[in-house]
Amino acid sequence: MSNYLLACIAVFIFFYSISLLYITIFYHRCLAHRALVLHPVFEKFLWKTSCWVTGIEPKAWVCMHRLHHRHSDTQKDPHSPAHSGFFKLFISQSLYYEEILKKIRNYDPETLEEIADIDYPLHPLHQKEGFVWLTPYFLHGAIALSIALSTGLWAISLCYYFGLTAHPFQGWAVNSFGHAIGYRNFALPDQSTNNSFVAYAVMGEGFQNNHHRYPDSPKFSVKPYEFDIGYMFCLILRTIKLADFDTPKLGQEKLDTHKEMS
Ligand SMILES: [Zn+2]
Ligand SMILES: [Zn+2]
């Protein structure tokens, strides 16, 4: 494998991971479920930079995610392959996200109630209607283009851009595979599954069945052969005093089912 190809892969993985860490640690485990507490200065930094990195508004993401947990795989679930369709879910999750953003802007009481504990205002990039929220995508596109034009490293520039803006694909993989294809450790009323491939590609998020069983846990893996990469980062953050949480003891009770689904 050439050095250039290796550099492309490294750049893609690096920026893909940065964006994903914002989502899985900050948006999901910290804000949506309060499974860990972040150092206030660090949390503020993450909030201020969140939209610039991921392009996604934290409050709207949290609201959509909490609705997903509340109504998993029913008609009210914002994204379920059970009613959106496996591939159409990619579009429907984005449309629902847009709808929630509008409801927050318009002070819809039910929507605001769902996120009443989130102290932050809407991120400035998302406070007004229009296309201002696309700014990070254009900014990163401009950065990638400048690097490519000035150095000729087009493939590396593309890896930087698509690594950083991969969230819609990461979300689709979790929301579709994680509720349709995989094994189940717990017999829950929803259709959540553990999909190991997605779990490793999206830092533990693919262990949806485990996560729906223990939504308040910072750790999504339960069995000895399951490994939650996101939780590893939680442990690192706790070691350097940027996060705090109690070490969870999951799966102590008898695992009730282990059903393969297709
Ligand atoms: Zn889920
Ligand atoms: Zn969740």
Short mmCIF file of N, CA, C and O and ligand atoms in Angstrom, two decimals, residues 28 32-33 61 65 68-69 205 208 211-212 215 220, ligand 2:
data_model
loop_
_atom_site.label_atom_id
_atom_site.label_comp_id
_atom_site.label_asym_id
_atom_site.label_seq_id
_atom_site.Cartn_x
_atom_site.Cartn_y
_atom_site.Cartn_z
N HIS A 28 -24.88 12.53 22.55
CA HIS A 28 -25.64 11.35 22.93
C HIS A 28 -25.49 11.00 24.42
O HIS A 28 -26.44 11.08 25.19
N ALA A 32 -28.06 13.90 25.79
CA ALA A 32 -29.35 13.20 25.62
C ALA A 32 -29.68 12.32 26.82
O ALA A 32 -30.83 12.26 27.25
N HIS A 33 -28.68 11.63 27.37
CA HIS A 33 -28.98 10.66 28.43
C HIS A 33 -28.39 11.02 29.79
O HIS A 33 -28.64 10.32 30.77
N TRP A 61 -30.80 17.58 17.91
CA TRP A 61 -30.38 16.16 17.88
C TRP A 61 -30.89 15.45 19.14
O TRP A 61 -31.44 14.35 19.09
N HIS A 65 -33.53 12.41 19.43
CA HIS A 65 -33.08 11.15 20.00
C HIS A 65 -33.95 10.71 21.18
O HIS A 65 -34.28 9.54 21.33
N HIS A 68 -36.99 9.26 19.90
CA HIS A 68 -36.71 7.91 19.40
C HIS A 68 -36.79 6.90 20.55
O HIS A 68 -37.39 5.83 20.41
N HIS A 69 -36.21 7.23 21.69
CA HIS A 69 -36.26 6.31 22.83
C HIS A 69 -37.68 6.18 23.37
O HIS A 69 -38.11 5.09 23.72
N GLU A 205 -22.11 2.70 18.97
CA GLU A 205 -23.50 3.10 18.78
C GLU A 205 -24.36 1.98 18.18
O GLU A 205 -25.58 2.00 18.27
N GLN A 208 -27.42 -1.17 19.78
CA GLN A 208 -28.69 -0.50 20.10
C GLN A 208 -29.53 -1.29 21.09
O GLN A 208 -30.18 -0.70 21.95
N HIS A 211 -28.15 -0.63 24.39
CA HIS A 211 -28.35 0.77 24.75
C HIS A 211 -29.81 1.05 25.12
O HIS A 211 -30.08 1.80 26.06
N HIS A 212 -30.75 0.42 24.41
CA HIS A 212 -32.16 0.63 24.76
C HIS A 212 -32.50 -0.04 26.10
O HIS A 212 -33.42 0.38 26.78
N PRO A 215 -30.33 2.82 28.76
CA PRO A 215 -30.10 4.12 28.10
C PRO A 215 -29.27 5.10 28.92
O PRO A 215 -28.62 5.97 28.36
N PHE A 220 -22.07 0.99 26.22
CA PHE A 220 -23.08 0.33 25.40
C PHE A 220 -22.81 -1.16 25.22
O PHE A 220 -23.62 -1.85 24.61
ZN ZN B 2 -29.73 6.92 23.15
#
